[in-house]
Amino acid sequence: MKLRNSLLLLITATIWGTAFVAQSVGMDYVGPMTYVCARSVIGMIVLLPVIAVLNRVGPPRAAETPEERRKGRKTLVIGGVCCGAVLCIASCTQQLTLLHTTVGKAGFMTACYILVVPLIGLLFGRRCGLKHWCSVAIALAGLYFLCMTGGGFSLDLGTLLGLCCAFLFSCHILVIDHFSTRVDGVRMSCIQFFVSGILSLPFMFVLETPRLVAVAAAWMPLLYAGVLSCGVAYTLQILGQKNVNPAVASLILSMESCFSVLAGWIILGERLSFRESSGCILMFLAIILAQLPDKNNG
């Protein structure tokens, strides 16, 4: 089960890594709020027929009392609303970050949730061993080599937005960790996209001037992000995080930065420098170290 869930998270990171380009290209046509709203709506629409099929072919549910069903629905709605609200704010912040800094810096700062997640977890009694902290340190070094290919940090708007983004996505990971074992992952994912779309809708009209022609011109990056990044990847994240330490989950998900570089190398023919190759190797070593069994577990 642990191996299966880790593989689901790795697939999620792969999809997110390739979708990073779609996020940047999409904003050549539409604003960040319009992009988030459109991709959220597409993600919700994609999951509706999946839920319908699961209702038909899924295994029969165990006998539940009306009170248990009511509590289950309440937990599902609360989980979906919480995930959707955090996801909406985090996604909008990430899109705004891409407007004010390079893709590499945005990717590095966003992936700093690998450090923020275990730190927040300490406040809720989720302690990590020395092995996990070593993995975080190695992964941060790898991310720096991978993403920070030119220049350093400066305290500008892009940096502040990127650090906020890391904190928000850390919250999203921890909220999913809280609800993923209590509710159906596909249904909660559908609700979170509905909430994300609804919350971003008023900001789309107040802060931007969305035009149908522009949305139609951005159909390819929007469709890719909506179907794969939202409908598939975020659902796999919820399913994959079940019974997985959130610190370990954040490490695996941070591989999106590595896969974005590899996708550019394989698909676009971009050159992979020695520095970037070293970053990828360090990232893979960090993930392998985090997956090694603890001594006390045999």
mmCIF file of C-alpha atoms in Angstrom:
data_model
loop_
_atom_site.group_PDB
_atom_site.id
_atom_site.type_symbol
_atom_site.label_atom_id
_atom_site.label_comp_id
_atom_site.label_asym_id
_atom_site.label_seq_id
_atom_site.Cartn_x
_atom_site.Cartn_y
_atom_site.Cartn_z
ATOM 1 C CA MET A 1 0.000 0.000 0.000
ATOM 2 C CA LYS A 2 2.809 2.418 0.906
ATOM 3 C CA LEU A 3 4.640 1.671 -2.354
ATOM 4 C CA ARG A 4 1.448 2.120 -4.380
ATOM 5 C CA ASN A 5 0.695 5.457 -2.736
ATOM 6 C CA SER A 6 4.272 6.645 -3.306
ATOM 7 C CA LEU A 7 3.954 5.744 -6.993
ATOM 8 C CA LEU A 8 0.694 7.704 -7.219
ATOM 9 C CA LEU A 9 2.437 10.740 -5.746
ATOM 10 C CA LEU A 10 5.325 10.286 -8.176
ATOM 11 C CA ILE A 11 2.884 10.239 -11.111
ATOM 12 C CA THR A 12 1.329 13.406 -9.671
ATOM 13 C CA ALA A 13 4.726 15.108 -9.574
ATOM 14 C CA THR A 14 5.398 14.051 -13.176
ATOM 15 C CA ILE A 15 2.138 15.582 -14.415
ATOM 16 C CA TRP A 16 2.680 18.778 -12.410
ATOM 17 C CA GLY A 17 6.228 19.092 -13.740
ATOM 18 C CA THR A 18 5.105 19.005 -17.369
ATOM 19 C CA ALA A 19 2.127 21.270 -16.578
ATOM 20 C CA PHE A 20 4.372 24.050 -15.244
ATOM 21 C CA VAL A 21 5.056 25.109 -18.823
ATOM 22 C CA ALA A 22 1.313 25.116 -19.566
ATOM 23 C CA GLN A 23 0.769 27.443 -16.599
ATOM 24 C CA SER A 24 3.286 29.931 -17.933
ATOM 25 C CA VAL A 25 2.124 29.706 -21.582
ATOM 26 C CA GLY A 26 -1.544 29.989 -20.602
ATOM 27 C CA MET A 27 -0.981 33.426 -19.112
ATOM 28 C CA ASP A 28 0.161 34.702 -22.501
ATOM 29 C CA TYR A 29 -3.574 34.745 -23.294
ATOM 30 C CA VAL A 30 -5.476 35.077 -19.999
ATOM 31 C CA GLY A 31 -4.911 36.548 -16.540
ATOM 32 C CA PRO A 32 -3.943 34.432 -13.497
ATOM 33 C CA MET A 33 -7.432 34.467 -11.939
ATOM 34 C CA THR A 34 -9.071 33.519 -15.237
ATOM 35 C CA TYR A 35 -6.569 30.714 -15.656
ATOM 36 C CA VAL A 36 -7.209 29.305 -12.164
ATOM 37 C CA CYS A 37 -10.994 29.559 -12.583
ATOM 38 C CA ALA A 38 -10.995 27.881 -15.997
ATOM 39 C CA ARG A 39 -8.714 25.011 -15.017
ATOM 40 C CA SER A 40 -10.712 24.401 -11.815
ATOM 41 C CA VAL A 41 -14.001 24.209 -13.722
ATOM 42 C CA ILE A 42 -12.461 21.830 -16.276
ATOM 43 C CA GLY A 43 -11.090 19.656 -13.464
ATOM 44 C CA MET A 44 -14.524 19.451 -11.844
ATOM 45 C CA ILE A 45 -16.232 18.581 -15.161
ATOM 46 C CA VAL A 46 -13.692 15.817 -15.840
ATOM 47 C CA LEU A 47 -14.404 14.164 -12.481
ATOM 48 C CA LEU A 48 -18.225 14.236 -12.691
ATOM 49 C CA PRO A 49 -18.497 11.253 -15.122
ATOM 50 C CA VAL A 50 -15.802 9.419 -13.140
ATOM 51 C CA ILE A 51 -17.914 9.713 -9.996
ATOM 52 C CA ALA A 52 -21.006 8.557 -11.923
ATOM 53 C CA VAL A 53 -19.146 5.451 -13.133
ATOM 54 C CA LEU A 54 -17.781 4.704 -9.658
ATOM 55 C CA ASN A 55 -21.317 4.911 -8.250
ATOM 56 C CA ARG A 56 -22.438 2.274 -10.755
ATOM 57 C CA VAL A 57 -19.544 -0.196 -10.767
ATOM 58 C CA GLY A 58 -18.095 0.401 -7.312
ATOM 59 C CA PRO A 59 -18.320 -2.210 -4.553
ATOM 60 C CA PRO A 60 -21.462 -2.131 -2.412
ATOM 61 C CA ARG A 61 -21.147 0.064 0.624
ATOM 62 C CA ALA A 62 -21.200 -1.397 4.083
ATOM 63 C CA ALA A 63 -24.445 -0.996 5.971
ATOM 64 C CA GLU A 64 -24.535 2.491 7.484
ATOM 65 C CA THR A 65 -27.026 4.171 9.704
ATOM 66 C CA PRO A 66 -28.611 7.444 8.507
ATOM 67 C CA GLU A 67 -26.597 9.267 11.169
ATOM 68 C CA GLU A 68 -23.319 7.767 9.890
ATOM 69 C CA ARG A 69 -24.182 8.705 6.302
ATOM 70 C CA ARG A 70 -25.016 12.255 7.388
ATOM 71 C CA LYS A 71 -21.709 12.594 9.248
ATOM 72 C CA GLY A 72 -19.853 11.128 6.271
ATOM 73 C CA ARG A 73 -21.399 13.637 3.860
ATOM 74 C CA LYS A 74 -20.668 16.488 6.273
ATOM 75 C CA THR A 75 -17.002 15.465 6.570
ATOM 76 C CA LEU A 76 -16.755 15.147 2.776
ATOM 77 C CA VAL A 77 -18.169 18.640 2.209
ATOM 78 C CA ILE A 78 -16.012 20.228 4.914
ATOM 79 C CA GLY A 79 -12.918 18.508 3.507
ATOM 80 C CA GLY A 80 -13.715 19.579 -0.047
ATOM 81 C CA VAL A 81 -14.408 23.185 0.966
ATOM 82 C CA CYS A 82 -11.204 23.444 3.035
ATOM 83 C CA CYS A 83 -9.060 21.876 0.288
ATOM 84 C CA GLY A 84 -10.708 24.003 -2.396
ATOM 85 C CA ALA A 85 -10.271 27.267 -0.502
ATOM 86 C CA VAL A 86 -6.580 26.660 0.203
ATOM 87 C CA LEU A 87 -5.970 25.368 -3.334
ATOM 88 C CA CYS A 88 -7.599 28.442 -4.872
ATOM 89 C CA ILE A 89 -5.476 30.881 -2.861
ATOM 90 C CA ALA A 90 -2.303 28.832 -3.442
ATOM 91 C CA SER A 91 -2.899 28.471 -7.193
ATOM 92 C CA CYS A 92 -3.669 32.181 -7.654
ATOM 93 C CA THR A 93 -0.534 33.075 -5.690
ATOM 94 C CA GLN A 94 1.538 30.720 -7.855
ATOM 95 C CA GLN A 95 0.191 32.264 -11.053
ATOM 96 C CA LEU A 96 0.966 35.759 -9.728
ATOM 97 C CA THR A 97 4.474 34.578 -8.799
ATOM 98 C CA LEU A 98 5.090 33.567 -12.411
ATOM 99 C CA LEU A 99 4.268 37.128 -13.478
ATOM 100 C CA HIS A 100 6.955 38.632 -11.241
ATOM 101 C CA THR A 101 9.853 36.177 -11.380
ATOM 102 C CA THR A 102 11.420 33.475 -13.525
ATOM 103 C CA VAL A 103 9.955 29.991 -13.829
ATOM 104 C CA GLY A 104 13.054 28.526 -12.165
ATOM 105 C CA LYS A 105 12.859 30.758 -9.090
ATOM 106 C CA ALA A 106 9.100 30.262 -8.846
ATOM 107 C CA GLY A 107 9.571 26.488 -8.985
ATOM 108 C CA PHE A 108 12.275 26.535 -6.327
ATOM 109 C CA MET A 109 10.387 28.749 -3.908
ATOM 110 C CA THR A 110 7.120 26.820 -4.376
ATOM 111 C CA ALA A 111 8.890 23.516 -3.726
ATOM 112 C CA CYS A 112 10.212 24.887 -0.427
ATOM 113 C CA TYR A 113 7.066 23.321 1.041
ATOM 114 C CA ILE A 114 9.325 20.279 1.618
ATOM 115 C CA LEU A 115 10.788 22.285 4.505
ATOM 116 C CA VAL A 116 7.604 24.063 5.598
ATOM 117 C CA VAL A 117 5.458 20.894 5.837
ATOM 118 C CA PRO A 118 7.540 19.137 8.540
ATOM 119 C CA LEU A 119 7.961 22.434 10.418
ATOM 120 C CA ILE A 120 4.181 22.987 10.529
ATOM 121 C CA GLY A 121 3.747 19.305 11.354
ATOM 122 C CA LEU A 122 5.796 19.805 14.521
ATOM 123 C CA LEU A 123 3.071 22.141 15.810
ATOM 124 C CA PHE A 124 0.562 19.260 15.527
ATOM 125 C CA GLY A 125 2.796 16.577 16.976
ATOM 126 C CA ARG A 126 3.895 15.115 13.618
ATOM 127 C CA ARG A 127 7.577 14.577 14.322
ATOM 128 C CA CYS A 128 10.107 13.555 11.682
ATOM 129 C CA GLY A 129 13.246 11.528 12.269
ATOM 130 C CA LEU A 130 16.815 12.434 11.363
ATOM 131 C CA LYS A 131 16.455 10.524 8.068
ATOM 132 C CA HIS A 132 13.631 12.800 6.906
ATOM 133 C CA TRP A 133 15.474 16.010 7.825
ATOM 134 C CA CYS A 134 18.558 14.758 5.945
ATOM 135 C CA SER A 135 16.310 14.047 2.938
ATOM 136 C CA VAL A 136 14.890 17.574 3.130
ATOM 137 C CA ALA A 137 18.382 19.098 3.245
ATOM 138 C CA ILE A 138 19.553 17.048 0.232
ATOM 139 C CA ALA A 139 16.365 17.864 -1.704
ATOM 140 C CA LEU A 140 16.702 21.607 -1.004
ATOM 141 C CA ALA A 141 20.276 21.509 -2.293
ATOM 142 C CA GLY A 142 19.096 19.647 -5.384
ATOM 143 C CA LEU A 143 16.282 22.132 -5.973
ATOM 144 C CA TYR A 144 18.713 25.027 -5.703
ATOM 145 C CA PHE A 145 21.047 23.542 -8.329
ATOM 146 C CA LEU A 146 18.076 22.637 -10.518
ATOM 147 C CA CYS A 147 16.083 25.875 -10.425
ATOM 148 C CA MET A 148 18.457 28.689 -9.454
ATOM 149 C CA THR A 149 20.516 28.669 -12.636
ATOM 150 C CA GLY A 150 21.174 32.384 -12.690
ATOM 151 C CA GLY A 151 21.307 35.057 -10.019
ATOM 152 C CA GLY A 152 20.339 34.834 -6.386
ATOM 153 C CA PHE A 153 17.512 35.994 -4.196
ATOM 154 C CA SER A 154 16.389 39.561 -3.736
ATOM 155 C CA LEU A 155 13.599 40.753 -1.505
ATOM 156 C CA ASP A 156 11.165 41.667 -4.261
ATOM 157 C CA LEU A 157 7.487 41.003 -4.911
ATOM 158 C CA GLY A 158 8.172 37.775 -6.800
ATOM 159 C CA THR A 159 10.207 36.337 -3.911
ATOM 160 C CA LEU A 160 7.573 37.264 -1.313
ATOM 161 C CA LEU A 161 4.791 35.738 -3.431
ATOM 162 C CA GLY A 162 6.865 32.596 -3.969
ATOM 163 C CA LEU A 163 7.462 32.120 -0.237
ATOM 164 C CA CYS A 164 3.744 32.683 0.438
ATOM 165 C CA CYS A 165 3.029 30.077 -2.223
ATOM 166 C CA ALA A 166 5.264 27.537 -0.449
ATOM 167 C CA PHE A 167 3.390 28.108 2.823
ATOM 168 C CA LEU A 168 -0.037 27.823 1.144
ATOM 169 C CA PHE A 169 0.776 24.582 -0.673
ATOM 170 C CA SER A 170 2.150 23.231 2.622
ATOM 171 C CA CYS A 171 -1.250 23.953 4.178
ATOM 172 C CA HIS A 172 -2.945 22.194 1.244
ATOM 173 C CA ILE A 173 -0.813 19.080 1.764
ATOM 174 C CA LEU A 174 -1.591 19.026 5.499
ATOM 175 C CA VAL A 175 -5.334 19.571 4.961
ATOM 176 C CA ILE A 176 -5.387 16.637 2.538
ATOM 177 C CA ASP A 177 -3.442 14.571 5.089
ATOM 178 C CA HIS A 178 -6.191 15.280 7.623
ATOM 179 C CA PHE A 179 -9.155 14.359 5.393
ATOM 180 C CA SER A 180 -7.775 11.784 2.912
ATOM 181 C CA THR A 181 -8.336 8.765 5.187
ATOM 182 C CA ARG A 182 -11.856 9.865 6.167
ATOM 183 C CA VAL A 183 -13.584 10.523 2.841
ATOM 184 C CA ASP A 184 -13.718 9.355 -0.779
ATOM 185 C CA GLY A 185 -10.773 10.966 -2.567
ATOM 186 C CA VAL A 186 -12.397 11.414 -5.991
ATOM 187 C CA ARG A 187 -15.497 13.090 -4.580
ATOM 188 C CA MET A 188 -13.477 15.380 -2.335
ATOM 189 C CA SER A 189 -11.301 16.332 -5.299
ATOM 190 C CA CYS A 190 -14.379 17.242 -7.351
ATOM 191 C CA ILE A 191 -15.712 19.429 -4.529
ATOM 192 C CA GLN A 192 -12.362 21.183 -4.104
ATOM 193 C CA PHE A 193 -12.314 22.178 -7.791
ATOM 194 C CA PHE A 194 -15.896 23.421 -7.572
ATOM 195 C CA VAL A 195 -14.970 25.571 -4.557
ATOM 196 C CA SER A 196 -11.759 26.788 -6.198
ATOM 197 C CA GLY A 197 -13.656 27.795 -9.331
ATOM 198 C CA ILE A 198 -16.386 29.601 -7.390
ATOM 199 C CA LEU A 199 -13.921 31.502 -5.177
ATOM 200 C CA SER A 200 -11.765 32.650 -8.099
ATOM 201 C CA LEU A 201 -14.777 33.742 -10.177
ATOM 202 C CA PRO A 202 -15.424 37.174 -8.563
ATOM 203 C CA PHE A 203 -11.695 38.035 -8.558
ATOM 204 C CA MET A 204 -11.575 37.119 -12.238
ATOM 205 C CA PHE A 205 -14.170 39.793 -13.067
ATOM 206 C CA VAL A 206 -12.984 42.409 -10.557
ATOM 207 C CA LEU A 207 -9.223 42.243 -11.224
ATOM 208 C CA GLU A 208 -9.242 41.172 -14.871
ATOM 209 C CA THR A 209 -11.225 41.532 -18.073
ATOM 210 C CA PRO A 210 -11.813 37.960 -19.239
ATOM 211 C CA ARG A 211 -12.652 37.553 -22.906
ATOM 212 C CA LEU A 212 -14.026 34.425 -24.513
ATOM 213 C CA VAL A 213 -11.690 34.864 -27.486
ATOM 214 C CA ALA A 214 -8.649 34.850 -25.180
ATOM 215 C CA VAL A 215 -9.885 31.772 -23.306
ATOM 216 C CA ALA A 216 -10.453 29.988 -26.633
ATOM 217 C CA ALA A 217 -6.918 30.918 -27.743
ATOM 218 C CA ALA A 218 -5.532 29.352 -24.544
ATOM 219 C CA TRP A 219 -7.543 26.137 -24.989
ATOM 220 C CA MET A 220 -4.523 23.829 -25.156
ATOM 221 C CA PRO A 221 -2.696 24.864 -21.941
ATOM 222 C CA LEU A 222 -6.053 25.225 -20.150
ATOM 223 C CA LEU A 223 -7.214 21.793 -21.249
ATOM 224 C CA TYR A 224 -3.921 20.198 -20.274
ATOM 225 C CA ALA A 225 -3.909 21.878 -16.864
ATOM 226 C CA GLY A 226 -7.621 21.241 -16.275
ATOM 227 C CA VAL A 227 -7.736 17.591 -17.311
ATOM 228 C CA LEU A 228 -4.319 16.309 -16.263
ATOM 229 C CA SER A 229 -2.969 18.731 -13.656
ATOM 230 C CA CYS A 230 -6.340 19.181 -11.893
ATOM 231 C CA GLY A 231 -8.653 16.302 -12.779
ATOM 232 C CA VAL A 232 -5.986 13.585 -12.689
ATOM 233 C CA ALA A 233 -2.999 14.813 -10.658
ATOM 234 C CA TYR A 234 -4.745 16.517 -7.727
ATOM 235 C CA THR A 235 -7.055 13.501 -7.396
ATOM 236 C CA LEU A 236 -4.042 11.159 -7.374
ATOM 237 C CA GLN A 237 -2.493 13.391 -4.707
ATOM 238 C CA ILE A 238 -5.494 12.887 -2.424
ATOM 239 C CA LEU A 239 -5.491 9.122 -3.056
ATOM 240 C CA GLY A 240 -1.722 8.848 -2.727
ATOM 241 C CA GLN A 241 -1.440 10.767 0.541
ATOM 242 C CA LYS A 242 -3.547 8.210 2.426
ATOM 243 C CA ASN A 243 -1.446 6.792 5.274
ATOM 244 C CA VAL A 244 1.707 8.512 3.976
ATOM 245 C CA ASN A 245 3.663 10.851 6.234
ATOM 246 C CA PRO A 246 3.018 14.382 4.881
ATOM 247 C CA ALA A 247 6.750 15.177 5.091
ATOM 248 C CA VAL A 248 7.540 12.203 2.837
ATOM 249 C CA ALA A 249 4.633 13.083 0.539
ATOM 250 C CA SER A 250 5.937 16.648 0.135
ATOM 251 C CA LEU A 251 9.376 15.318 -0.810
ATOM 252 C CA ILE A 252 7.932 13.106 -3.536
ATOM 253 C CA LEU A 253 5.669 15.881 -4.846
ATOM 254 C CA SER A 254 8.634 18.288 -5.018
ATOM 255 C CA MET A 255 9.978 16.101 -7.839
ATOM 256 C CA GLU A 256 7.752 18.190 -10.121
ATOM 257 C CA SER A 257 10.677 20.604 -10.496
ATOM 258 C CA CYS A 258 12.939 17.779 -11.588
ATOM 259 C CA PHE A 259 10.407 16.383 -14.064
ATOM 260 C CA SER A 260 9.807 19.828 -15.586
ATOM 261 C CA VAL A 261 13.506 20.050 -16.469
ATOM 262 C CA LEU A 262 13.605 16.466 -17.762
ATOM 263 C CA ALA A 263 10.502 17.082 -19.892
ATOM 264 C CA GLY A 264 12.186 20.087 -21.481
ATOM 265 C CA TRP A 265 15.231 17.951 -22.203
ATOM 266 C CA ILE A 266 13.316 14.990 -23.667
ATOM 267 C CA ILE A 267 10.399 16.726 -25.421
ATOM 268 C CA LEU A 268 11.778 20.148 -26.332
ATOM 269 C CA GLY A 269 15.389 19.151 -26.832
ATOM 270 C CA GLU A 270 16.656 21.614 -24.247
ATOM 271 C CA ARG A 271 20.189 21.068 -22.993
ATOM 272 C CA LEU A 272 20.647 19.748 -19.472
ATOM 273 C CA SER A 273 23.628 21.401 -17.807
ATOM 274 C CA PHE A 274 25.935 19.680 -15.329
ATOM 275 C CA ARG A 275 24.444 21.839 -12.559
ATOM 276 C CA GLU A 276 20.874 20.792 -13.466
ATOM 277 C CA SER A 277 21.899 17.132 -13.793
ATOM 278 C CA SER A 278 23.479 17.305 -10.327
ATOM 279 C CA GLY A 279 20.251 18.803 -8.961
ATOM 280 C CA CYS A 280 18.185 15.959 -10.446
ATOM 281 C CA ILE A 281 20.520 13.337 -8.973
ATOM 282 C CA LEU A 282 20.358 14.946 -5.518
ATOM 283 C CA MET A 283 16.555 15.057 -5.730
ATOM 284 C CA PHE A 284 16.354 11.361 -6.594
ATOM 285 C CA LEU A 285 18.777 10.491 -3.769
ATOM 286 C CA ALA A 286 16.631 12.466 -1.300
ATOM 287 C CA ILE A 287 13.479 10.575 -2.346
ATOM 288 C CA ILE A 288 15.235 7.195 -2.098
ATOM 289 C CA LEU A 289 16.580 8.071 1.364
ATOM 290 C CA ALA A 290 13.112 9.111 2.552
ATOM 291 C CA GLN A 291 11.649 5.795 1.352
ATOM 292 C CA LEU A 292 14.186 3.597 3.154
ATOM 293 C CA PRO A 293 12.628 1.708 6.104
ATOM 294 C CA ASP A 294 13.485 2.833 9.599
ATOM 295 C CA LYS A 295 15.628 0.539 11.744
ATOM 296 C CA ASN A 296 12.927 0.169 14.360
ATOM 297 C CA ASN A 297 10.576 -1.132 11.638
ATOM 298 C CA GLY A 298 12.933 -3.942 10.726
#
